[in-house]
GROMACS .gro file of C-alpha atoms in nm:
model
  430
    1MET     CA    1   0.001   0.005  -0.006
    2THR     CA    2   0.160   0.333  -0.099
    3PRO     CA    3   0.166   0.624   0.136
    4ASP     CA    4  -0.075   0.824  -0.061
    5VAL     CA    5  -0.337   0.560  -0.029
    6VAL     CA    6  -0.272   0.547   0.371
    7ALA     CA    7  -0.316   0.924   0.378
    8GLY     CA    8  -0.647   0.919   0.195
    9LEU     CA    9  -0.800   0.667   0.451
   10ASP     CA   10  -1.097   0.814   0.614
   11ASP     CA   11  -1.040   0.746   0.987
   12ASP     CA   12  -0.745   0.715   1.216
   13ALA     CA   13  -0.795   0.350   1.287
   14SER     CA   14  -0.766   0.277   0.933
   15ARG     CA   15  -0.439   0.461   0.885
   16VAL     CA   16  -0.295   0.292   1.202
   17VAL     CA   17  -0.391  -0.048   1.061
   18ALA     CA   18  -0.258   0.020   0.730
   19GLY     CA   19   0.069   0.167   0.857
   20GLU     CA   20   0.128  -0.123   1.098
   21ALA     CA   21   0.065  -0.376   0.847
   22ARG     CA   22   0.282  -0.212   0.587
   23ALA     CA   23   0.557  -0.182   0.824
   24TRP     CA   24   0.529  -0.547   0.931
   25PHE     CA   25   0.529  -0.688   0.595
   26GLU     CA   26   0.818  -0.474   0.484
   27ALA     CA   27   1.023  -0.564   0.770
   28ASN     CA   28   0.936  -0.946   0.765
   29TRP     CA   29   0.878  -1.066   0.413
   30ASN     CA   30   1.163  -1.286   0.289
   31PRO     CA   31   1.137  -1.444  -0.036
   32ASP     CA   32   1.395  -1.680   0.058
   33MET     CA   33   1.217  -1.855   0.349
   34SER     CA   34   1.037  -2.178   0.299
   35LEU     CA   35   0.671  -2.177   0.252
   36GLY     CA   36   0.617  -2.352   0.584
   37ASP     CA   37   0.846  -2.108   0.749
   38TRP     CA   38   0.663  -1.804   0.605
   39TRP     CA   39   0.317  -1.932   0.677
   40ALA     CA   40   0.436  -2.010   1.053
   41VAL     CA   41   0.565  -1.657   1.093
   42LEU     CA   42   0.258  -1.489   0.917
   43ALA     CA   43   0.024  -1.693   1.158
   44GLU     CA   44   0.200  -1.596   1.475
   45SER     CA   45   0.198  -1.224   1.377
   46GLY     CA   46  -0.171  -1.219   1.334
   47TRP     CA   47  -0.137  -1.056   0.993
   48GLY     CA   48  -0.241  -1.367   0.811
   49PHE     CA   49  -0.589  -1.397   0.966
   50PRO     CA   50  -0.630  -1.026   1.101
   51THR     CA   51  -1.010  -1.060   1.179
   52TRP     CA   52  -0.948  -1.378   1.403
   53PRO     CA   53  -0.927  -1.323   1.786
   54THR     CA   54  -0.583  -1.205   1.911
   55HIS     CA   55  -0.526  -1.549   2.101
   56ARG     CA   56  -0.639  -1.734   1.777
   57TYR     CA   57  -0.383  -1.627   1.517
   58GLY     CA   58  -0.559  -1.286   1.461
   59ARG     CA   59  -0.550  -0.921   1.555
   60GLY     CA   60  -0.916  -0.905   1.636
   61LEU     CA   61  -0.971  -0.642   1.361
   62ASP     CA   62  -1.303  -0.534   1.221
   63PRO     CA   63  -1.378  -0.697   0.889
   64HIS     CA   64  -1.381  -0.369   0.709
   65LEU     CA   65  -1.019  -0.317   0.776
   66ALA     CA   66  -0.912  -0.661   0.643
   67PRO     CA   67  -0.869  -0.525   0.272
   68LEU     CA   68  -0.603  -0.265   0.399
   69VAL     CA   69  -0.403  -0.556   0.554
   70ASN     CA   70  -0.419  -0.736   0.230
   71GLY     CA   71  -0.316  -0.429   0.029
   72ALA     CA   72  -0.013  -0.377   0.263
   73ARG     CA   73   0.084  -0.741   0.189
   74ARG     CA   74   0.055  -0.716  -0.184
   75ALA     CA   75   0.244  -0.383  -0.201
   76ALA     CA   76   0.535  -0.566  -0.020
   77GLY     CA   77   0.513  -0.846  -0.272
   78ALA     CA   78   0.453  -1.092   0.003
   79LEU     CA   79   0.266  -1.439  -0.039
   80GLY     CA   80  -0.078  -1.458   0.136
   81PRO     CA   81  -0.182  -1.701   0.400
   82PRO     CA   82  -0.329  -2.051   0.332
   83ALA     CA   83  -0.661  -2.015   0.153
   84GLY     CA   84  -0.942  -2.270   0.079
   85ILE     CA   85  -1.184  -2.469   0.287
   86GLY     CA   86  -0.969  -2.490   0.606
   87PRO     CA   87  -0.925  -2.103   0.675
   88ASN     CA   88  -1.238  -1.988   0.501
   89LEU     CA   89  -1.489  -2.243   0.624
   90ALA     CA   90  -1.352  -2.486   0.877
   91GLY     CA   91  -1.162  -2.220   1.081
   92PRO     CA   92  -1.455  -1.962   1.115
   93THR     CA   93  -1.690  -2.251   1.215
   94LEU     CA   94  -1.452  -2.375   1.481
   95LEU     CA   95  -1.419  -2.015   1.606
   96ALA     CA   96  -1.796  -1.967   1.621
   97HIS     CA   97  -1.907  -2.319   1.765
   98GLY     CA   98  -1.583  -2.509   1.858
   99SER     CA   99  -1.467  -2.564   2.212
  100ALA     CA  100  -1.137  -2.422   2.331
  101GLY     CA  101  -0.983  -2.769   2.305
  102GLN     CA  102  -1.110  -2.826   1.962
  103GLN     CA  103  -0.971  -2.476   1.859
  104ASP     CA  104  -0.636  -2.569   2.011
  105ARG     CA  105  -0.612  -2.881   1.828
  106PHE     CA  106  -0.734  -2.786   1.479
  107LEU     CA  107  -0.648  -2.418   1.418
  108PRO     CA  108  -0.266  -2.448   1.415
  109GLY     CA  109  -0.293  -2.683   1.128
  110ILE     CA  110  -0.532  -2.476   0.939
  111VAL     CA  111  -0.324  -2.153   0.961
  112ASN     CA  112  -0.006  -2.364   0.844
  113GLY     CA  113  -0.160  -2.503   0.544
  114GLU     CA  114  -0.332  -2.820   0.627
  115ILE     CA  115  -0.582  -2.927   0.374
  116TRP     CA  116  -0.950  -2.974   0.471
  117CYS     CA  117  -1.263  -3.068   0.285
  118GLN     CA  118  -1.630  -3.026   0.320
  119LEU     CA  119  -1.847  -3.340   0.356
  120PHE     CA  120  -2.187  -3.185   0.287
  121SER     CA  121  -2.362  -3.274  -0.030
  122GLU     CA  122  -2.487  -3.628  -0.116
  123PRO     CA  123  -2.619  -3.795  -0.436
  124GLY     CA  124  -2.990  -3.750  -0.303
  125SER     CA  125  -2.957  -3.419  -0.115
  126GLY     CA  126  -2.786  -3.143  -0.317
  127SER     CA  127  -2.984  -2.827  -0.279
  128ASP     CA  128  -3.179  -2.984  -0.005
  129LEU     CA  129  -2.895  -3.046   0.219
  130ALA     CA  130  -3.114  -3.107   0.502
  131SER     CA  131  -3.236  -3.430   0.355
  132LEU     CA  132  -2.887  -3.600   0.383
  133GLN     CA  133  -2.886  -3.968   0.469
  134THR     CA  134  -2.537  -4.040   0.598
  135ARG     CA  135  -2.564  -4.180   0.947
  136ALA     CA  136  -2.374  -4.129   1.272
  137VAL     CA  137  -2.424  -4.372   1.543
  138ARG     CA  138  -2.290  -4.328   1.896
  139ASP     CA  139  -2.072  -4.629   2.007
  140GLY     CA  140  -1.921  -4.551   2.338
  141ASP     CA  141  -1.682  -4.258   2.313
  142GLN     CA  142  -1.689  -4.248   1.922
  143TRP     CA  143  -1.940  -4.229   1.644
  144VAL     CA  144  -1.963  -4.464   1.348
  145ILE     CA  145  -2.035  -4.297   1.013
  146ASN     CA  146  -2.191  -4.473   0.716
  147GLY     CA  147  -2.304  -4.292   0.396
  148GLN     CA  148  -2.186  -4.125   0.082
  149LYS     CA  149  -2.083  -3.765   0.004
  150VAL     CA  150  -2.011  -3.621  -0.348
  151TRP     CA  151  -1.872  -3.309  -0.509
  152THR     CA  152  -1.643  -3.307  -0.215
  153SER     CA  153  -1.348  -3.064  -0.318
  154GLY     CA  154  -0.992  -3.175  -0.222
  155ALA     CA  155  -1.098  -3.491  -0.037
  156HIS     CA  156  -0.820  -3.685  -0.200
  157ILE     CA  157  -0.546  -3.472  -0.025
  158ALA     CA  158  -0.753  -3.355   0.267
  159ARG     CA  159  -0.627  -3.414   0.616
  160TYR     CA  160  -0.962  -3.348   0.794
  161GLY     CA  161  -1.325  -3.304   0.681
  162ILE     CA  162  -1.612  -3.105   0.810
  163LEU     CA  163  -1.900  -3.344   0.827
  164VAL     CA  164  -2.280  -3.322   0.874
  165ALA     CA  165  -2.453  -3.667   0.942
  166ARG     CA  166  -2.786  -3.776   1.055
  167THR     CA  167  -2.785  -3.885   1.424
  168ASN     CA  168  -3.170  -3.904   1.478
  169PRO     CA  169  -3.394  -4.013   1.197
  170GLU     CA  170  -3.692  -3.998   1.417
  171LEU     CA  171  -3.690  -3.612   1.437
  172PRO     CA  172  -3.769  -3.358   1.153
  173LYS     CA  173  -3.511  -3.344   0.908
  174HIS     CA  174  -3.338  -3.014   1.021
  175GLN     CA  175  -3.347  -3.118   1.386
  176GLY     CA  176  -3.173  -3.472   1.356
  177LEU     CA  177  -2.825  -3.351   1.226
  178THR     CA  178  -2.505  -3.333   1.412
  179TYR     CA  179  -2.186  -3.159   1.299
  180PHE     CA  180  -1.841  -3.339   1.322
  181VAL     CA  181  -1.472  -3.302   1.226
  182ILE     CA  182  -1.364  -3.647   1.081
  183ASP     CA  183  -1.010  -3.778   1.020
  184MET     CA  184  -0.983  -3.847   0.631
  185ASP     CA  185  -0.690  -4.088   0.694
  186GLN     CA  186  -0.850  -4.399   0.812
  187PRO     CA  187  -0.952  -4.732   0.634
  188GLY     CA  188  -1.336  -4.656   0.649
  189ILE     CA  189  -1.304  -4.380   0.392
  190GLU     CA  190  -1.277  -4.436   0.036
  191VAL     CA  191  -1.227  -4.133  -0.203
  192ARG     CA  192  -1.298  -4.160  -0.581
  193PRO     CA  193  -1.197  -3.857  -0.783
  194ILE     CA  194  -1.447  -3.715  -1.056
  195ARG     CA  195  -1.292  -3.598  -1.392
  196GLU     CA  196  -1.421  -3.248  -1.479
  197MET     CA  197  -1.463  -3.085  -1.821
  198THR     CA  198  -1.143  -2.875  -1.714
  199GLY     CA  199  -0.960  -3.195  -1.714
  200ARG     CA  200  -0.876  -3.173  -1.346
  201SER     CA  201  -1.012  -3.361  -1.065
  202ILE     CA  202  -1.071  -3.143  -0.780
  203PHE     CA  203  -1.417  -3.292  -0.689
  204ASN     CA  204  -1.457  -3.633  -0.550
  205GLU     CA  205  -1.704  -3.899  -0.429
  206VAL     CA  206  -1.655  -4.005  -0.069
  207PHE     CA  207  -1.781  -4.345   0.068
  208LEU     CA  208  -1.783  -4.378   0.442
  209THR     CA  209  -1.821  -4.739   0.574
  210ASP     CA  210  -1.796  -4.767   0.950
  211ALA     CA  211  -1.563  -4.477   0.967
  212VAL     CA  212  -1.527  -4.344   1.310
  213VAL     CA  213  -1.530  -3.997   1.472
  214PRO     CA  214  -1.424  -3.949   1.834
  215GLU     CA  215  -1.694  -3.779   2.070
  216GLU     CA  216  -1.444  -3.510   2.125
  217ASN     CA  217  -1.462  -3.410   1.751
  218ARG     CA  218  -1.826  -3.326   1.761
  219LEU     CA  219  -1.905  -2.951   1.724
  220ASP     CA  220  -2.172  -2.796   1.952
  221GLU     CA  221  -2.463  -3.020   2.082
  222VAL     CA  222  -2.587  -3.341   1.934
  223GLY     CA  223  -2.889  -3.235   1.700
  224SER     CA  224  -2.772  -2.876   1.636
  225GLY     CA  225  -2.574  -2.969   1.321
  226TRP     CA  226  -2.808  -2.763   1.102
  227GLY     CA  227  -2.734  -2.444   1.281
  228VAL     CA  228  -2.351  -2.513   1.277
  229ALA     CA  229  -2.388  -2.588   0.911
  230LEU     CA  230  -2.547  -2.262   0.836
  231THR     CA  231  -2.253  -2.090   0.960
  232THR     CA  232  -2.026  -2.294   0.725
  233LEU     CA  233  -2.268  -2.219   0.438
  234ALA     CA  234  -2.282  -1.838   0.502
  235ASN     CA  235  -1.886  -1.846   0.497
  236GLU     CA  236  -1.885  -2.037   0.198
  237ARG     CA  237  -2.130  -1.824   0.005
  238THR     CA  238  -1.917  -1.508   0.118
  239MET     CA  239  -1.600  -1.693  -0.025
  240LEU     CA  240  -1.773  -1.773  -0.347
  241GLY     CA  241  -1.940  -1.419  -0.362
  242ALA     CA  242  -1.867  -1.160  -0.624
  243GLY     CA  243  -1.665  -0.968  -0.364
  244SER     CA  244  -1.396  -1.237  -0.360
  245PHE     CA  245  -1.318  -1.173  -0.727
  246GLY     CA  246  -1.215  -0.806  -0.702
  247SER     CA  247  -0.867  -0.846  -0.570
  248SER     CA  248  -0.583  -1.115  -0.596
  249GLY     CA  249  -0.637  -1.264  -0.266
  250GLY     CA  250  -0.531  -1.618  -0.168
  251SER     CA  251  -0.589  -1.864  -0.451
  252MET     CA  252  -0.863  -2.101  -0.431
  253SER     CA  253  -0.689  -2.363  -0.627
  254ILE     CA  254  -0.697  -2.699  -0.429
  255THR     CA  255  -0.338  -2.837  -0.421
  256LYS     CA  256  -0.109  -2.992  -0.162
  257PRO     CA  257   0.142  -2.702  -0.074
  258ASP     CA  258   0.513  -2.781  -0.093
  259LEU     CA  259   0.607  -2.633   0.260
  260ALA     CA  260   0.968  -2.689   0.195
  261GLY     CA  261   0.959  -2.474  -0.129
  262ARG     CA  262   1.103  -2.127  -0.163
  263VAL     CA  263   0.814  -1.893  -0.084
  264GLY     CA  264   0.935  -1.621  -0.325
  265ASP     CA  265   0.885  -1.876  -0.615
  266LEU     CA  266   0.524  -1.898  -0.535
  267VAL     CA  267   0.416  -1.549  -0.524
  268ARG     CA  268   0.155  -1.508  -0.791
  269GLU     CA  269   0.266  -1.173  -0.955
  270SER     CA  270   0.094  -1.296  -1.268
  271GLY     CA  271  -0.200  -1.516  -1.308
  272SER     CA  272  -0.107  -1.840  -1.482
  273GLY     CA  273   0.155  -1.729  -1.726
  274GLU     CA  274   0.392  -1.471  -1.837
  275GLY     CA  275   0.213  -1.149  -1.934
  276VAL     CA  276  -0.092  -1.191  -1.718
  277PRO     CA  277  -0.164  -0.891  -1.521
  278SER     CA  278  -0.180  -0.913  -1.142
  279GLY     CA  279  -0.499  -0.835  -0.942
  280GLY     CA  280  -0.852  -0.951  -0.971
  281VAL     CA  281  -1.072  -1.013  -1.260
  282GLY     CA  282  -1.097  -0.631  -1.336
  283ALA     CA  283  -0.733  -0.620  -1.391
  284LEU     CA  284  -0.732  -0.936  -1.609
  285LEU     CA  285  -1.008  -0.776  -1.834
  286ARG     CA  286  -0.831  -0.451  -1.858
  287GLY     CA  287  -0.510  -0.641  -1.961
  288LEU     CA  288  -0.715  -0.837  -2.228
  289VAL     CA  289  -0.850  -0.514  -2.358
  290GLU     CA  290  -0.514  -0.354  -2.394
  291GLN     CA  291  -0.357  -0.683  -2.547
  292TYR     CA  292  -0.610  -0.683  -2.821
  293ASP     CA  293  -0.628  -0.305  -2.866
  294ARG     CA  294  -1.021  -0.307  -2.823
  295SER     CA  295  -1.032   0.022  -2.575
  296GLY     CA  296  -1.184   0.209  -2.864
  297ASP     CA  297  -1.475  -0.043  -2.940
  298PRO     CA  298  -1.785   0.117  -2.793
  299LEU     CA  299  -1.946  -0.235  -2.743
  300ILE     CA  300  -1.641  -0.339  -2.544
  301ARG     CA  301  -1.626  -0.025  -2.349
  302GLN     CA  302  -1.996  -0.051  -2.241
  303GLU     CA  303  -1.938  -0.403  -2.129
  304TYR     CA  304  -1.627  -0.327  -1.945
  305ALA     CA  305  -1.835  -0.034  -1.767
  306THR     CA  306  -2.104  -0.301  -1.692
  307ILE     CA  307  -1.843  -0.538  -1.520
  308TYR     CA  308  -1.693  -0.241  -1.338
  309SER     CA  309  -2.034  -0.155  -1.200
  310LEU     CA  310  -2.104  -0.518  -1.104
  311LEU     CA  311  -1.769  -0.533  -0.922
  312GLU     CA  312  -1.846  -0.224  -0.721
  313ILE     CA  313  -2.191  -0.358  -0.630
  314ALA     CA  314  -2.036  -0.678  -0.511
  315ARG     CA  315  -1.776  -0.489  -0.322
  316PHE     CA  316  -2.055  -0.289  -0.129
  317THR     CA  317  -2.252  -0.606  -0.076
  318ASP     CA  318  -1.947  -0.761   0.095
  319LEU     CA  319  -1.912  -0.457   0.318
  320ARG     CA  320  -2.273  -0.512   0.430
  321VAL     CA  321  -2.192  -0.876   0.514
  322LYS     CA  322  -1.886  -0.760   0.706
  323GLY     CA  323  -2.093  -0.491   0.891
  324ALA     CA  324  -2.345  -0.743   1.017
  325VAL     CA  325  -2.070  -0.966   1.150
  326GLU     CA  326  -1.907  -0.648   1.294
  327ARG     CA  327  -2.219  -0.570   1.485
  328GLY     CA  328  -2.216  -0.913   1.638
  329GLY     CA  329  -2.468  -1.093   1.411
  330ARG     CA  330  -2.436  -1.365   1.149
  331PRO     CA  331  -2.403  -1.282   0.796
  332GLY     CA  332  -2.769  -1.262   0.655
  333PRO     CA  333  -2.944  -1.265   0.311
  334GLU     CA  334  -2.655  -1.057   0.177
  335VAL     CA  335  -2.440  -1.347   0.127
  336SER     CA  336  -2.699  -1.492  -0.106
  337VAL     CA  337  -2.714  -1.167  -0.288
  338GLY     CA  338  -2.336  -1.168  -0.329
  339LYS     CA  339  -2.325  -1.548  -0.435
  340LEU     CA  340  -2.598  -1.462  -0.694
  341ALA     CA  341  -2.396  -1.153  -0.802
  342ALA     CA  342  -2.083  -1.371  -0.845
  343SER     CA  343  -2.266  -1.600  -1.089
  344HIS     CA  344  -2.411  -1.307  -1.293
  345LEU     CA  345  -2.059  -1.129  -1.285
  346LEU     CA  346  -1.862  -1.452  -1.412
  347ARG     CA  347  -2.112  -1.518  -1.685
  348THR     CA  348  -2.084  -1.143  -1.811
  349LEU     CA  349  -1.705  -1.165  -1.777
  350ARG     CA  350  -1.695  -1.482  -1.957
  351GLU     CA  351  -1.880  -1.345  -2.276
  352THR     CA  352  -1.705  -1.032  -2.269
  353MET     CA  353  -1.355  -1.195  -2.267
  354PHE     CA  354  -1.460  -1.445  -2.545
  355ARG     CA  355  -1.587  -1.141  -2.738
  356ILE     CA  356  -1.268  -0.955  -2.708
  357CYS     CA  357  -1.051  -1.248  -2.819
  358GLY     CA  358  -1.259  -1.361  -3.103
  359ALA     CA  359  -1.101  -1.688  -3.272
  360ASP     CA  360  -0.830  -1.690  -3.015
  361ALA     CA  361  -1.090  -1.785  -2.766
  362THR     CA  362  -1.066  -2.144  -2.921
  363LEU     CA  363  -0.713  -2.184  -2.826
  364TRP     CA  364  -0.627  -2.402  -2.521
  365GLY     CA  365  -0.366  -2.443  -2.253
  366GLU     CA  366  -0.062  -2.216  -2.243
  367ASP     CA  367  -0.160  -2.093  -2.600
  368ALA     CA  368  -0.500  -1.953  -2.481
  369PRO     CA  369  -0.523  -1.594  -2.380
  370LEU     CA  370  -0.389  -1.503  -2.048
  371GLY     CA  371  -0.233  -1.844  -2.039
  372GLY     CA  372  -0.544  -2.023  -2.004
  373ARG     CA  373  -0.661  -1.815  -1.720
  374MET     CA  374  -0.966  -1.704  -1.939
  375HIS     CA  375  -1.101  -2.052  -1.971
  376ASP     CA  376  -1.062  -2.103  -1.591
  377ILE     CA  377  -1.270  -1.804  -1.535
  378GLY     CA  378  -1.535  -1.934  -1.804
  379PHE     CA  379  -1.566  -2.286  -1.632
  380SER     CA  380  -1.579  -2.118  -1.307
  381SER     CA  381  -1.891  -1.945  -1.412
  382TYR     CA  382  -2.064  -2.283  -1.402
  383LEU     CA  383  -1.941  -2.388  -1.065
  384ILE     CA  384  -2.009  -2.084  -0.891
  385SER     CA  385  -2.381  -2.100  -0.994
  386ILE     CA  386  -2.415  -2.455  -0.841
  387GLY     CA  387  -2.158  -2.478  -0.558
  388GLY     CA  388  -2.258  -2.338  -0.199
  389GLY     CA  389  -2.629  -2.339  -0.314
  390THR     CA  390  -2.745  -2.296  -0.662
  391ASP     CA  391  -2.878  -1.973  -0.809
  392GLN     CA  392  -3.231  -2.088  -0.752
  393ILE     CA  393  -3.170  -2.148  -0.389
  394GLN     CA  394  -3.019  -1.801  -0.357
  395ARG     CA  395  -3.327  -1.640  -0.529
  396ASN     CA  396  -3.553  -1.840  -0.292
  397ILE     CA  397  -3.364  -1.707   0.014
  398ILE     CA  398  -3.367  -1.348  -0.114
  399GLY     CA  399  -3.737  -1.354  -0.205
  400GLU     CA  400  -3.833  -1.494   0.130
  401ARG     CA  401  -3.591  -1.314   0.359
  402VAL     CA  402  -3.551  -0.985   0.173
  403LEU     CA  403  -3.868  -0.927  -0.025
  404GLY     CA  404  -4.082  -1.091   0.219
  405LEU     CA  405  -4.243  -1.327  -0.029
  406PRO     CA  406  -4.446  -1.629   0.084
  407ARG     CA  407  -4.232  -1.940   0.168
  408GLU     CA  408  -4.244  -2.242  -0.085
  409PRO     CA  409  -4.511  -2.488   0.043
  410SER     CA  410  -4.356  -2.736   0.268
  411ILE     CA  411  -4.514  -3.089   0.344
  412ASP     CA  412  -4.234  -3.213   0.564
  413LYS     CA  413  -4.238  -2.960   0.848
  414GLY     CA  414  -4.267  -3.145   1.185
  415VAL     CA  415  -4.241  -3.490   1.020
  416ALA     CA  416  -3.984  -3.750   1.121
  417PHE     CA  417  -3.710  -3.792   0.855
  418SER     CA  418  -3.777  -4.165   0.842
  419GLU     CA  419  -4.107  -4.103   0.720
  420LEU     CA  420  -4.011  -3.895   0.420
  421LEU     CA  421  -3.961  -4.020   0.077
  422VAL     CA  422  -3.642  -3.801   0.001
  423GLY     CA  423  -3.327  -3.850  -0.213
  424THR     CA  424  -3.256  -4.217  -0.237
  425GLN     CA  425  -3.454  -4.306   0.080
  426ARG     CA  426  -3.737  -4.533   0.003
  427LYS     CA  427  -3.995  -4.725   0.207
  428THR     CA  428  -3.935  -5.109   0.216
  429ASP     CA  429  -4.187  -5.375   0.299
  430GLY     CA  430  -4.199  -5.493   0.651
   0.00000   0.00000   0.00000
């Protein structure tokens, strides 16, 4: 962050935080450190996760100050903290619902790059997550888990998973769920990668057969899993929301980090190849316009302005979410607005990029514009509209909780889950 930016901040707290962050990164960033050592230093400083509590690897900052810290880090050329499901979903959920002992055990690994996965969706319960059928049965001081999960990002390399399972099928579907942290490295778990249209296999099917979870890994009370899951889902929608595309924050790519590698070699000064501009999607689009000399095209200029407007709307929506948290509440329907905005933004960006590139849009891999980054964005436009709750689910939430429209008719309210014909659950004779 440059001095003129700091001077332009609108309150003393912002100036102090920006100045302190800039001074720390300038004094401590060392590109010759190993990745593991850098993440350890960053975690202990509190500047890696500045909104977390001071005794939990953070600095207790208000959420609206976090972009100042990220700006100071980028100005110093420093690599960011670990990203993905661990820091963005599991960490905040543990901070909100986990015991002190659970936080002591799991947070150190998360801030130091341990990979986590999210075991929520099932073949018969995607958008209707509360109809999940994976069972957890208490057996002494542990729980025995049986069932199947799907679309589990990073399960093939994850150390731990956040898991929602049904512990009482005789209660209505939202009331009989419990939330666990499960060790993915055990004989009762089989992971089968799913090949995607990108050629990668980030998603997986996960089969749980008599897998075990110790009682000490249960989050919150038995039967309160739906409320805990809502915290995770709110953070997931924030993570996938349009506000996350406005800057070059931590990468959401799911790979196993080389903790022994030189950290300076991992700084993403360019997207995925030489000549790719740094920054968020706005910077990528600007670079593409300049590369193809389309800045004078009135249609492209109009679409560029549209995308800029969408990014600004997303930024303000993101601030509303952070404001709700800052006031002591939970993220509300704003996260659904942001998630829906992300889908619209990426679809618009995809079409604009393809239009700018013309026939070059048919190229693939490193030969493609932006070293293939353009196609990653195009494919992500489909992923974002499904993952974390489909666009249709987000519209339902906005309609009911923002516009005050009547809820969709529900015939399962108050009915025991065992009596419902949902997903793959079917009545059997006898």
